[in-house]
Coordinates of C-alpha atoms in Angstrom, one line a residue:
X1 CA -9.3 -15.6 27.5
X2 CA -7.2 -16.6 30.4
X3 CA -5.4 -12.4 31.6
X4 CA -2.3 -15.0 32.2
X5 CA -2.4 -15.8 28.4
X6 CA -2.4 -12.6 27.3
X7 CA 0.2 -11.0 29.2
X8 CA 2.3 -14.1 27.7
X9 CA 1.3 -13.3 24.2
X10 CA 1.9 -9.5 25.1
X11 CA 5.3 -9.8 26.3
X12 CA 6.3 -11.8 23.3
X13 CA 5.1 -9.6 21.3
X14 CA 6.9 -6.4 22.7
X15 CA 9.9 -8.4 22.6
X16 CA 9.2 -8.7 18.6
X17 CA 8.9 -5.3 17.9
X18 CA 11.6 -3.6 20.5
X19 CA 15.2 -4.2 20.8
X20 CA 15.5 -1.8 23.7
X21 CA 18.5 -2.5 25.7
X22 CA 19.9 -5.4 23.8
X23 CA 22.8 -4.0 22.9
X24 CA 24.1 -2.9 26.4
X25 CA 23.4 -6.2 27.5
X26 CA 25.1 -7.3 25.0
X27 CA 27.9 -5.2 25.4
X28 CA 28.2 -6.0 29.0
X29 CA 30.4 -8.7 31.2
X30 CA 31.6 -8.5 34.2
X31 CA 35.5 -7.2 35.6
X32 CA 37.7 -9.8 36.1
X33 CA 41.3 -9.2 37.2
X34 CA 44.0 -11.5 35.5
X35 CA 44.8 -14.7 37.8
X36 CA 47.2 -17.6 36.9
X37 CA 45.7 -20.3 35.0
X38 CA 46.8 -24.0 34.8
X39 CA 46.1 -26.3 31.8
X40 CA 44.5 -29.8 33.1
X41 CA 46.5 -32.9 33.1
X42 CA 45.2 -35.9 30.9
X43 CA 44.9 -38.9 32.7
X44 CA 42.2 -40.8 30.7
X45 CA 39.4 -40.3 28.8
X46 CA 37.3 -40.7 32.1
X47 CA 39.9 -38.5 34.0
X48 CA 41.2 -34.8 34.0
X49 CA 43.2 -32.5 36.2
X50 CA 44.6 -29.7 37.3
X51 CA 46.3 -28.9 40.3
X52 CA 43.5 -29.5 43.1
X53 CA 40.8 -29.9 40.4
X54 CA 39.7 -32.7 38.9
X55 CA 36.6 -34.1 36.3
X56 CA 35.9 -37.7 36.8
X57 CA 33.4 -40.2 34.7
X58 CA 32.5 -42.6 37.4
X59 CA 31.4 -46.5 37.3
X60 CA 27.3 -45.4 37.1
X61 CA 28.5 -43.0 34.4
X62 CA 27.6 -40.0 36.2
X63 CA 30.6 -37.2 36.1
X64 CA 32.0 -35.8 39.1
X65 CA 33.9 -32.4 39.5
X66 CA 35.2 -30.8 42.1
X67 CA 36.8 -27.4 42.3
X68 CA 37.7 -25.1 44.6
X69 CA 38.8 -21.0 44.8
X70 CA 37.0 -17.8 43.7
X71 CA 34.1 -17.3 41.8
X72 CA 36.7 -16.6 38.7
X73 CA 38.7 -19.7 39.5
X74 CA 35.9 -22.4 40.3
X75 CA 34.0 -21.1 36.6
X76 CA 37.7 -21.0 34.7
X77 CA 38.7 -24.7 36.1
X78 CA 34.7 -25.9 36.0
X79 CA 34.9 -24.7 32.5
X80 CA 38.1 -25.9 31.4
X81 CA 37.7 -29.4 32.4
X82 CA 33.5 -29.5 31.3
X83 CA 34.6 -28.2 27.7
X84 CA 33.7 -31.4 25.9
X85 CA 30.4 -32.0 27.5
X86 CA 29.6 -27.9 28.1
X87 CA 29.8 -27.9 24.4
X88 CA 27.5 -31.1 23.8
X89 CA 25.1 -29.8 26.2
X90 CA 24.6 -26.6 24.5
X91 CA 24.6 -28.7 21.6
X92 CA 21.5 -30.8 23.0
X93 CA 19.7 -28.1 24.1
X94 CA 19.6 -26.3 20.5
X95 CA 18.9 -29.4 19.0
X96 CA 15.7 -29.7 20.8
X97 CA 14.7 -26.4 20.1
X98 CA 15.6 -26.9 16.4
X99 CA 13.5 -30.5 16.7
X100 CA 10.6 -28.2 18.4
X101 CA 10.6 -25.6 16.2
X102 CA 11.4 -26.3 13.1
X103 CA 10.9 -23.2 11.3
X104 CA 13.9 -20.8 10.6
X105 CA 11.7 -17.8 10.8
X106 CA 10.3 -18.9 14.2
X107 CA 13.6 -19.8 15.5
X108 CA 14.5 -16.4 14.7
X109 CA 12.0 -14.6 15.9
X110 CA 12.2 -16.6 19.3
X111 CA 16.4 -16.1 19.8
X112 CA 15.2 -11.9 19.1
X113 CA 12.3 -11.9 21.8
X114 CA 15.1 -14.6 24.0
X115 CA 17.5 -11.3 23.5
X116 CA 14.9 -8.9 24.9
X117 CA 13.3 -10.2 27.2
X118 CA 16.6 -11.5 29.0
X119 CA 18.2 -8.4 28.3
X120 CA 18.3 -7.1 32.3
X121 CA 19.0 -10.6 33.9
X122 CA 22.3 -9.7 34.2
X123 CA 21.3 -6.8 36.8
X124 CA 19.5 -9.7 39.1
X125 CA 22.5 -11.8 39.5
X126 CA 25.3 -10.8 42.1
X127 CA 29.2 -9.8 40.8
X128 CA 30.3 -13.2 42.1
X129 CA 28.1 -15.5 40.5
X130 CA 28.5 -12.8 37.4
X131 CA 32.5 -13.9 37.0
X132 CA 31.7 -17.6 37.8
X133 CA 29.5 -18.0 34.2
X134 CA 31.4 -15.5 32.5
X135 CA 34.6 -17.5 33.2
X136 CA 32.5 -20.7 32.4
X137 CA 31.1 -19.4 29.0
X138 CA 34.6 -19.0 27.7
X139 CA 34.6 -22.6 27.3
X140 CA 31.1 -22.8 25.2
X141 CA 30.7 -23.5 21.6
X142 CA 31.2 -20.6 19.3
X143 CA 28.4 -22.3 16.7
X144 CA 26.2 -20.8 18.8
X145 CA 27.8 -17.3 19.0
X146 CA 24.5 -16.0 16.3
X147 CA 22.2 -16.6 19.4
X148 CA 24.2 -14.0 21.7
X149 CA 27.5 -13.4 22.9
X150 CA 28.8 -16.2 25.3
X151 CA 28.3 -14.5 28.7
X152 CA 24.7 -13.4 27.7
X153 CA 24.2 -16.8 26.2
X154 CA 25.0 -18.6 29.1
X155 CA 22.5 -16.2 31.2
X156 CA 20.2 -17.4 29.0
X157 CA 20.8 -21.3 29.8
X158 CA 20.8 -20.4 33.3
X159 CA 17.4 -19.1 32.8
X160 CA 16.1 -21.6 30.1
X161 CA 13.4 -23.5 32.9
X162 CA 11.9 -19.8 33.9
X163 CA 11.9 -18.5 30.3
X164 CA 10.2 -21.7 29.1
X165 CA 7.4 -21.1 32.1
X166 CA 6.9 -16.7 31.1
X167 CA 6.8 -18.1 27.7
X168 CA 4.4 -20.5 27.1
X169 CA 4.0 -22.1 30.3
X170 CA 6.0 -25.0 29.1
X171 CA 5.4 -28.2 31.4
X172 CA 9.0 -28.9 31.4
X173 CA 9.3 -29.8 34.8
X174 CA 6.7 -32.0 36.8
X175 CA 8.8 -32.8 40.2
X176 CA 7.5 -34.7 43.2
X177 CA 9.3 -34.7 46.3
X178 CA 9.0 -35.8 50.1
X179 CA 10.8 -35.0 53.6
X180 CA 10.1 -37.1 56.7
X181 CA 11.5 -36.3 60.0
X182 CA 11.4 -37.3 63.5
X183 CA 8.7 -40.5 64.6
X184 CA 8.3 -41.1 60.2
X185 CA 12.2 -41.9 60.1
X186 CA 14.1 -45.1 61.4
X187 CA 16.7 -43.0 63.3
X188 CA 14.8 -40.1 63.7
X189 CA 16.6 -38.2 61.4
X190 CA 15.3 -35.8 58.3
X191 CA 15.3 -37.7 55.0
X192 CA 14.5 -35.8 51.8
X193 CA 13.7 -37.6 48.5
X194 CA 13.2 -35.7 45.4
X195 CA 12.8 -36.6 41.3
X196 CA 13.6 -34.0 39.1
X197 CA 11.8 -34.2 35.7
X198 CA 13.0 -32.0 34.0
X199 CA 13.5 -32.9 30.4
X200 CA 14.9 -30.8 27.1
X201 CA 15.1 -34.6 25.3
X202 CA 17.1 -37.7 26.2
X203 CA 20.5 -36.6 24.7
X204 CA 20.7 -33.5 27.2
X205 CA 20.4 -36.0 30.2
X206 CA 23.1 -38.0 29.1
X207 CA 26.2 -36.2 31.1
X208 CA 24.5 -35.8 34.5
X209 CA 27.5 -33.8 36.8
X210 CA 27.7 -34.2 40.6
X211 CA 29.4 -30.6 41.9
X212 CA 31.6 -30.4 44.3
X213 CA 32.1 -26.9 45.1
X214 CA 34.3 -25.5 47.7
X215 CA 34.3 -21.4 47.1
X216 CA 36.3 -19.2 49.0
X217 CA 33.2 -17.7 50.6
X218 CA 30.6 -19.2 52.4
X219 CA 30.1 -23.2 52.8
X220 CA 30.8 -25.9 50.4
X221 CA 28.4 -27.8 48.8
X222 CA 27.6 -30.8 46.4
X223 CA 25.0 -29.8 43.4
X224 CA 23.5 -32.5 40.6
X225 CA 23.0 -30.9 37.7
X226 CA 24.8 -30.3 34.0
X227 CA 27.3 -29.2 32.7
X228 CA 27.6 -25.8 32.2
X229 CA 25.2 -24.8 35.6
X230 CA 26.2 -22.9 38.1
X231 CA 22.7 -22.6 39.3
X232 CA 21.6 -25.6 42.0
X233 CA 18.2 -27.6 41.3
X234 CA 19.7 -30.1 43.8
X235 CA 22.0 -29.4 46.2
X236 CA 23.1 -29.7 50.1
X237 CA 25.7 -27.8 51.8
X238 CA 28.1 -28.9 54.2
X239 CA 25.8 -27.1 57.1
X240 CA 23.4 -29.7 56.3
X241 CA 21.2 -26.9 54.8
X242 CA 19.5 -28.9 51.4
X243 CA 17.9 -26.8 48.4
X244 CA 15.5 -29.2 45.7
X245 CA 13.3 -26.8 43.4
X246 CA 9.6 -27.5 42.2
X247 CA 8.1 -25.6 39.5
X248 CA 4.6 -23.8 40.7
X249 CA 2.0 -22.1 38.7
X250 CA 1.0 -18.2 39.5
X251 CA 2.3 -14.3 38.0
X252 CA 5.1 -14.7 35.1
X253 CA 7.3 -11.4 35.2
X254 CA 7.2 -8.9 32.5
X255 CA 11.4 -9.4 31.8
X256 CA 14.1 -11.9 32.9
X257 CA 15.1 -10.8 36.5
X258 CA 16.5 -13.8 38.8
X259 CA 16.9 -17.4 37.8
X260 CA 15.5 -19.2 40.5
X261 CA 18.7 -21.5 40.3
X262 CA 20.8 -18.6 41.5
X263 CA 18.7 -18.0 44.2
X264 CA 18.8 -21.7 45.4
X265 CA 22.7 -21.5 44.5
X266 CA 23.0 -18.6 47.0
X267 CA 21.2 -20.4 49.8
X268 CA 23.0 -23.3 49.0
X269 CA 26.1 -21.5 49.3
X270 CA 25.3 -19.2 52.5
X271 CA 22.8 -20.2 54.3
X272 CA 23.2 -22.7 57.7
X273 CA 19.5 -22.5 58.5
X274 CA 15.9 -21.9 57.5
X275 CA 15.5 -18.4 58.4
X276 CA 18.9 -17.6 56.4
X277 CA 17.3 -19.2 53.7
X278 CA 14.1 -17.3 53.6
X279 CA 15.9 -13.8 53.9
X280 CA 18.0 -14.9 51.1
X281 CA 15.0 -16.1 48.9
X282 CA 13.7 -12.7 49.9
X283 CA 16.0 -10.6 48.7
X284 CA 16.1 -11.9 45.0
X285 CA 13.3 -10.5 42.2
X286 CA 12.6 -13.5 40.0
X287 CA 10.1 -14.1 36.9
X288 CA 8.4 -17.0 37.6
X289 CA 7.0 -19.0 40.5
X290 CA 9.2 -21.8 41.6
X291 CA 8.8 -24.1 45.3
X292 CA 11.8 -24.2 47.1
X293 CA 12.0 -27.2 49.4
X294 CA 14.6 -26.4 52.6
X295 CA 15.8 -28.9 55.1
X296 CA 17.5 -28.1 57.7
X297 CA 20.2 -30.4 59.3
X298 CA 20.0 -28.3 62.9
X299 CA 16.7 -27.5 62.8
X300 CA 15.6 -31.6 61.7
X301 CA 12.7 -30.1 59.6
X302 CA 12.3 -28.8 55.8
X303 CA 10.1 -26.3 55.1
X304 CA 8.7 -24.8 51.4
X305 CA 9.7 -21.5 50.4
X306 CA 7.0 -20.4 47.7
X307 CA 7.9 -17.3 45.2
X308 CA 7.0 -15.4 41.8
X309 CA 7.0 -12.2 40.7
X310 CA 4.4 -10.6 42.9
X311 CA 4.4 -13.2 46.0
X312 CA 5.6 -14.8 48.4
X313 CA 5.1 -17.1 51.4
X314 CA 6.7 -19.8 53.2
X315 CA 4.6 -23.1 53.9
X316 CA 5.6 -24.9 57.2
X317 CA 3.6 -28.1 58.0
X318 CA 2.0 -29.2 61.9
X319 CA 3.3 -32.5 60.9
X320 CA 6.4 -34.3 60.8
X321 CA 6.9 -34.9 56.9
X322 CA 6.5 -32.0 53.7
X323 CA 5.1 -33.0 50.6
X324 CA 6.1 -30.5 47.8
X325 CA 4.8 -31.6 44.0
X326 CA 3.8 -28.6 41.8
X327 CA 1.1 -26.7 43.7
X328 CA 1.4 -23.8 46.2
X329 CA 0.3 -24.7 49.9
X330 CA 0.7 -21.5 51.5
X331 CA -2.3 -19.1 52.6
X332 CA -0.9 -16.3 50.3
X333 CA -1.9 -18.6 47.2
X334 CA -4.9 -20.5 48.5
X335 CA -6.9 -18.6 46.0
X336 CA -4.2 -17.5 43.4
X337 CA -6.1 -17.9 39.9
X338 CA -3.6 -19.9 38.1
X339 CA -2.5 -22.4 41.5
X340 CA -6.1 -23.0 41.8
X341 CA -6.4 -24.1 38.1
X342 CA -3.0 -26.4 38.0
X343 CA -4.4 -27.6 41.4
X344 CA -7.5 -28.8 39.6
X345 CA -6.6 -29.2 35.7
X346 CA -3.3 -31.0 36.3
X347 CA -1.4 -33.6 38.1
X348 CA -0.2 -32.5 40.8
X349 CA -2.6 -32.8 42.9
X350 CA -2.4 -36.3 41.8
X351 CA 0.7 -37.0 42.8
X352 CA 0.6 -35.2 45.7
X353 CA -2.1 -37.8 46.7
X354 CA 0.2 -40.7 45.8
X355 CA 3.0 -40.0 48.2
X356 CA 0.6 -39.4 50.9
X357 CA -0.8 -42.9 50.0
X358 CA 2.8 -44.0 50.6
X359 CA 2.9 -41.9 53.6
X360 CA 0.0 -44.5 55.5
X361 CA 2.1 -47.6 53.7
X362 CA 5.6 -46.7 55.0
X363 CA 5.5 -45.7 59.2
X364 CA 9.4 -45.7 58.9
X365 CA 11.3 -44.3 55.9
X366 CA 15.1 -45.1 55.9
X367 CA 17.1 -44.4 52.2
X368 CA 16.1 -47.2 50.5
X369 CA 12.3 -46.9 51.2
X370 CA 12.4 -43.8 49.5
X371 CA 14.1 -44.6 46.6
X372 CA 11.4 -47.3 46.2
X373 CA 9.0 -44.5 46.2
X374 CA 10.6 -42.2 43.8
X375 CA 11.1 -45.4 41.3
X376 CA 7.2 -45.6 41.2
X377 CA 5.5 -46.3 38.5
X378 CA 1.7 -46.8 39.6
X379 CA -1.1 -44.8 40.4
X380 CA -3.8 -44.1 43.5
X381 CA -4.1 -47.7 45.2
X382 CA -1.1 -49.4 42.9
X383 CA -3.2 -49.2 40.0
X384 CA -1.2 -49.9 36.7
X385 CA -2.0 -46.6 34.7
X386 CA 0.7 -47.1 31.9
X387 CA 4.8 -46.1 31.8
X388 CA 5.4 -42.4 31.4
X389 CA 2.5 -41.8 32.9
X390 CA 2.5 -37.6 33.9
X391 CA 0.4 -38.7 37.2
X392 CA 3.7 -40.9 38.2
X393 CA 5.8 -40.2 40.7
X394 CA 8.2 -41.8 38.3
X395 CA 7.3 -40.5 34.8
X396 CA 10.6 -42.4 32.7
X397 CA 11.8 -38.8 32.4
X398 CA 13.7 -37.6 35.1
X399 CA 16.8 -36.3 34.6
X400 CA 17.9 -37.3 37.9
X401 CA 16.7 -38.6 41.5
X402 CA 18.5 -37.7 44.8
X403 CA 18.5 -38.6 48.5
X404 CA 19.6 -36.6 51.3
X405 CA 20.2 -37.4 54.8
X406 CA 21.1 -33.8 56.0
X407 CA 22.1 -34.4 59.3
X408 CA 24.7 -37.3 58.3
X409 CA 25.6 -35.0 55.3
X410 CA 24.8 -38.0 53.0
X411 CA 23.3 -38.0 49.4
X412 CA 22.4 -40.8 47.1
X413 CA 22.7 -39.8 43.6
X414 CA 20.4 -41.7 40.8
X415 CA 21.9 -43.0 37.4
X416 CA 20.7 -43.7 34.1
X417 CA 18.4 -45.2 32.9
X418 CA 16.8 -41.8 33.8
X419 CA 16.6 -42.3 37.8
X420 CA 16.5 -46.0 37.9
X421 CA 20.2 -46.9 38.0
X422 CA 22.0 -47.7 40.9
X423 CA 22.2 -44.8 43.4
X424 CA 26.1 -43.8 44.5
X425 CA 26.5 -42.7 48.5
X426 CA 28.4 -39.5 48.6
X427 CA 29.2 -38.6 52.5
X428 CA 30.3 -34.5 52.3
X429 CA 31.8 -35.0 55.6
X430 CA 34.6 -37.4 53.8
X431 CA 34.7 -35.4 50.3
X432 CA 35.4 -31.7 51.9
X433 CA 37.7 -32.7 54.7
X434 CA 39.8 -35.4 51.9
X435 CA 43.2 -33.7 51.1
X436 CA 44.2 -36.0 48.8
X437 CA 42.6 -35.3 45.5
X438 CA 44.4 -38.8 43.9
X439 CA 41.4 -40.4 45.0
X440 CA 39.2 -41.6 42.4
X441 CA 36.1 -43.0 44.4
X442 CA 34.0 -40.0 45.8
X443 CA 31.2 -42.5 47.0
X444 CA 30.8 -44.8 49.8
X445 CA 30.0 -48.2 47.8
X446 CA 28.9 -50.6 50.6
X447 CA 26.2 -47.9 50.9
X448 CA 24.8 -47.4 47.4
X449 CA 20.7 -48.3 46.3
X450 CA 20.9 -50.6 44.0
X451 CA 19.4 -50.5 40.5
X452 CA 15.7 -51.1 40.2
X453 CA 15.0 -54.3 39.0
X454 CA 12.2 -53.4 36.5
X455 CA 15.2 -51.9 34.1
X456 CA 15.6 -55.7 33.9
X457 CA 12.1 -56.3 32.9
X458 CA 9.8 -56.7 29.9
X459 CA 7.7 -54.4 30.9
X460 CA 10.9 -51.6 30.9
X461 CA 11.8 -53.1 27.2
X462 CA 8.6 -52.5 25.9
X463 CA 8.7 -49.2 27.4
X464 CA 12.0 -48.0 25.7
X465 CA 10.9 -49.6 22.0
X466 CA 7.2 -47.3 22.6
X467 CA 9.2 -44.1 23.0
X468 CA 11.2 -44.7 19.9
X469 CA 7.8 -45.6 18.1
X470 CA 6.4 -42.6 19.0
X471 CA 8.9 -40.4 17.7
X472 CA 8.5 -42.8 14.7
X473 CA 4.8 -41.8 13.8
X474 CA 5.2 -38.3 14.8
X475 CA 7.5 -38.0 12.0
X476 CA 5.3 -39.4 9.9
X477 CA 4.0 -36.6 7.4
X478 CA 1.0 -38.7 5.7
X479 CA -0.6 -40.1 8.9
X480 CA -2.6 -42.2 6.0
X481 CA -0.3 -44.3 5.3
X482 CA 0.3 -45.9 8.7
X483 CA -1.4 -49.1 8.8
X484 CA -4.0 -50.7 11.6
X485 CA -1.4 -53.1 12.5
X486 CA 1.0 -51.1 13.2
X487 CA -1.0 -49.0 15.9
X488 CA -2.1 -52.3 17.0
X489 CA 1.1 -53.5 17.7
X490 CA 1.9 -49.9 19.2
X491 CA -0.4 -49.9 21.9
X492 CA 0.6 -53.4 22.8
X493 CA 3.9 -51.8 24.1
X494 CA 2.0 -49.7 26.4
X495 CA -1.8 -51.0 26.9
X496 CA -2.3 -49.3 30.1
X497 CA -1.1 -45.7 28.7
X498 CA -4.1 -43.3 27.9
X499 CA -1.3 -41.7 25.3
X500 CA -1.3 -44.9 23.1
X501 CA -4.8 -44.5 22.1
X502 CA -4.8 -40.6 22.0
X503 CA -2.0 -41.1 19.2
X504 CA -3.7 -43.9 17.4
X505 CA -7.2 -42.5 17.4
X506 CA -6.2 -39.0 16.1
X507 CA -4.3 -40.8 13.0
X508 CA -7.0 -43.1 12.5
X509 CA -9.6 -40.1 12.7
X510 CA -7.3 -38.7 9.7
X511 CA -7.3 -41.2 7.8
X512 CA -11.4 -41.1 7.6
X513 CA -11.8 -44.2 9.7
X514 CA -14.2 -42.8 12.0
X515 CA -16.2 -45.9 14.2
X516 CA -12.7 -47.2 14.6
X517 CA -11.0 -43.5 15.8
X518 CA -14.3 -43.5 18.1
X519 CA -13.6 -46.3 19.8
X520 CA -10.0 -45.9 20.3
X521 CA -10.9 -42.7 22.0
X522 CA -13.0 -44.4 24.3
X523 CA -10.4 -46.5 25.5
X524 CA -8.0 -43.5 26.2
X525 CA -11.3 -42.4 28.1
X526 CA -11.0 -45.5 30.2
X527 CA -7.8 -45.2 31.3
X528 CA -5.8 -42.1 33.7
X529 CA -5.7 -39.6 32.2
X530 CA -2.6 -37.1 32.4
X531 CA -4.5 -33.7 33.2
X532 CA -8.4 -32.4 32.4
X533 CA -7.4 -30.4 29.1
X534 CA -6.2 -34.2 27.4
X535 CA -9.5 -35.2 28.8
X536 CA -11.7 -32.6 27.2
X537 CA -9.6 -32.0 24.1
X538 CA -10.2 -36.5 23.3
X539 CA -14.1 -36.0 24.6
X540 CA -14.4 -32.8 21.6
X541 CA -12.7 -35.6 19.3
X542 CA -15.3 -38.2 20.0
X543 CA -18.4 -35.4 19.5
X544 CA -16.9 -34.3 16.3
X545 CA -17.1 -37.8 15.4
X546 CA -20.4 -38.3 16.2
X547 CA -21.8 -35.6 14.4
X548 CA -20.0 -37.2 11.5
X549 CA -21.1 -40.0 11.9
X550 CA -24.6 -38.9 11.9
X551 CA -24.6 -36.8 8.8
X552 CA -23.2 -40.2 7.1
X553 CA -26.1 -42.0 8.3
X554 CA -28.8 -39.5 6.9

């Protein structure tokens, strides 16, 4: 057994059996001296405000907010005009754990290791960012007060993508993302292009937020996230200094310590070059390990800050472009046990292949080029391998896309469906310098991506209707009493998909029809498979069978 696997089934079982600590945890939240508050202004259902703050639903139905002031003051006014959706996102997110897990006793025991093993995060997390959720988890739903107190509850949010990975090595995230600079580019100029996949179920990416943050310390920035995050997964700062954050495989941590969304926060928020961001990375403890892409408006490169619990190293290419998908590239992990294994097992390597494919296509990469890249939906050599595909660049799960031009302080921000909608400009020079906060368009329209055209398609149709049928059969309790033709008609939505016929053989091989699971195995065999464990666990189906078969023949 893998030492990784039981130091995950260790600490959840410590967290079982001790509540050590919870209660001062629980007991804990941060000083905050009184300030004066302001109650928003309702303009419309799409529109709040309150004084120089405002919440906007724009056209791509993407939200925009943008606040300015203290830590206290940016989480009180981010909070106050997020409520609604703060509250449905926490809402979401419960849900899918409740859809996930669907045992009370389980749930239980989960939210009591949750409470121990996050029970120190708060110690990892500086004062200011401390008072920025604590403000913002005033305005969270009190439904959810049985899991912890607000504060702690909102710690935990902050830290659900690094908890899911100490966990169970939850595959929540599968990013890919590129940076060209110098000859690669049509001006010369860096260009960074990055998908986040991160998915908690389709409801959660409904209310994407576009931040724009302007703190009384340090630079202001723009961040694509959620509501209710204070962390930054995507973000560039008015330096030109851009943060984009790739899950990585190696150590998990013993406890909660940093979320590796405050550290990118605090980069975002302080640093104005690469070396700044590397001391900051440097000074934080965290609990899993997490790729930070950097780009650098003054430096016109991006390098990859690579961290977890026990290393860490920073991977600067001799080439003009950085490739970043879910593996370590650095010399400090070359040989780490558990890089080496997603490196081989799973598809990132895959991937990582893909955009270098794109790499010999494209000499000259310029906005729009990229977003054709990130929209991807075909393998090694343009080879159809199915939609949803995990070896996609584009999976049909991303929670959003983004663009940056760093040293033009542009971003292009993706909208639903998932990152295929049309992508708004945002210039930072325009947004931070505007004094009038009347205006209701943040983005520069003449300059937008537009939509892909295969949400218009068939193909895209077909796509949507085989997600909702496989929910459909998954709820399905007697697998027997799904009929031939409806897996027939099933895999018609998605012929190409290796999952299709994964699904259908395993409910045929229930149902005692054995030749027929056989050979629908055999097709999943034929097509790309996700990642080697899919690959062996179908083979073990199809020798099972076969040995079944063989006693029926005797």
């Amino acid at each position: 057994m893998k030492k990784w696997y039981i130091k995950t089934i260790s600490i959840i079982f410590l967290g079982v059996l001790s509540g050590c600590g919870v209660k001062k945890s629980f007991d804990y939240s941060p000083k905050i001296a009184d300030f004066n508050k302001s109650e928003f202004t309702y303009v419309s259902d799409t529109l709040l405000r309150v004084n120089q703050h405002f919440l906007q639903k724009n056209k791509f139905n993407n939200w925009e907010l943008k606040v300015s002031g203290s830590p206290k003051e940016i989480g009180y006014y981010s909070g106050l005009l997020t409520e609604k959706l703060y509250k449905n996102q926490e809402k979401f997110f419960f849900l899918n754990i409740e859809a996930n897990i669907p045992s009370t006793f389980k749930q239980k025991m989960l939210v009591r290791f949750l409470r121990w093993y996050s029970n120190e995060m708060y110690t990892h997390i500086a004062d200011e960012y401390q008072k920025e959720i604590h403000q913002l988890a005033q305005f969270s739903n009190d439904k959810y007060n049985w899991v912890a107190p607000k504060f702690q509850r909102a710690l935990y949010l902050h830290g659900a993508h690094d908890i899911g990975h100490a966990m169970q090595d939850l595959a929540l995230v599968g990013c890919s993302s590129l940076a060209v600079w110098n000859e690669n580019t049509e001006n010369n100029e860096l260009l960074i292009g990055r998908n986040f996949d991160f998915y908690v179920g389709e409801a959660f990416a409904q209310n994407k937020l576009i931040q724009f943050i302007k703190p009384n310390q340090g630079y202001a920035f723009a961040s694509v996230s959620w509501p209710g995050m204070v962390g930054v997964v995507s973000g560039m700062n008015v330096k030109g200094i851009t943060v984009t954050l790739n899950a990585g495989k190696s150590d998990i941590g013993l406890k909660a310590k940093s979320p590796v969304s405050i550290v990118a926060r605090e980069i975002v928020q302080y640093a104005k070059n690469i070396n700044e961001a590397i001391e900051i990375a440097k000074r934080h403890e965290v609990f899993v390990a997490e790729s930070l892409l950097i780009g650098s408006a003054s430096e016109r490169k991006a390098v990859i800050i690579e961290i977890s619990p026990k290393k860490f190293d920073v991977y600067e290419p001799h080439h003009n472009y950085t490739i970043c998908t879910n593996h370590f590239q650095s010399e400090t992990y070359k040989d780490d046990e558990r890089n080496v294994t997603a490196f081989k097992n799973s598809h990132t390597q895959y991937r990582f292949e893909k955009i270098e494919e794109k790499l010999t296509e494209v000499k000259q990469w310029n906005p729009r080029k990229m977003a054709q890249m990130l929209r991807e939906t075909s393998g090694l050599n343009d080879v159809n391998i199915g939609f949803g595909n995990e070896k996609s660049l584009n999976q049909l799960i991303a929670h959003h896309a983004v663009i940056f031009q760093p040293e033009q302080l542009k971003m292009w921000v993706s909208s639903s469906p998932y990152q295929l909608g049309e992508m708004a400009c945002y210039n930072l020079n325009d947004i931070f310098k505007e004094e009038d906060f009347t205006k209701n368009n943040l983005f520069v329209e003449e300059e937008n991506i537009k939509a892909s055209d295969f949400v218009r398609s068939s193909s895209f149709s077909n796509y949507e209707i085989y997600r909702k049928k496989l929910k459909d059969l998954d709820r399905v309790v007697d697998k027997k009493a799904i009929s031939e033709n409806t897996l027939i008609e099933f895999q018609k939505l998605n012929p190409e998909l290796w999952k299709v016929y994964d699904v259908s053989g395993q409910i045929q091989y229930k149902k005692g029809y054995y030749r027929a699971a056989k050979n629908t195995f055999t097709k999943a065999l034929s097509c790309e498979i996700a990642t080697e464990n899919d690959k062996v666990r179908i083979q073990k189906y199809i020798s099972k069978i076969n040995k079944k078969l063989k006693c029926k023949s005797k």
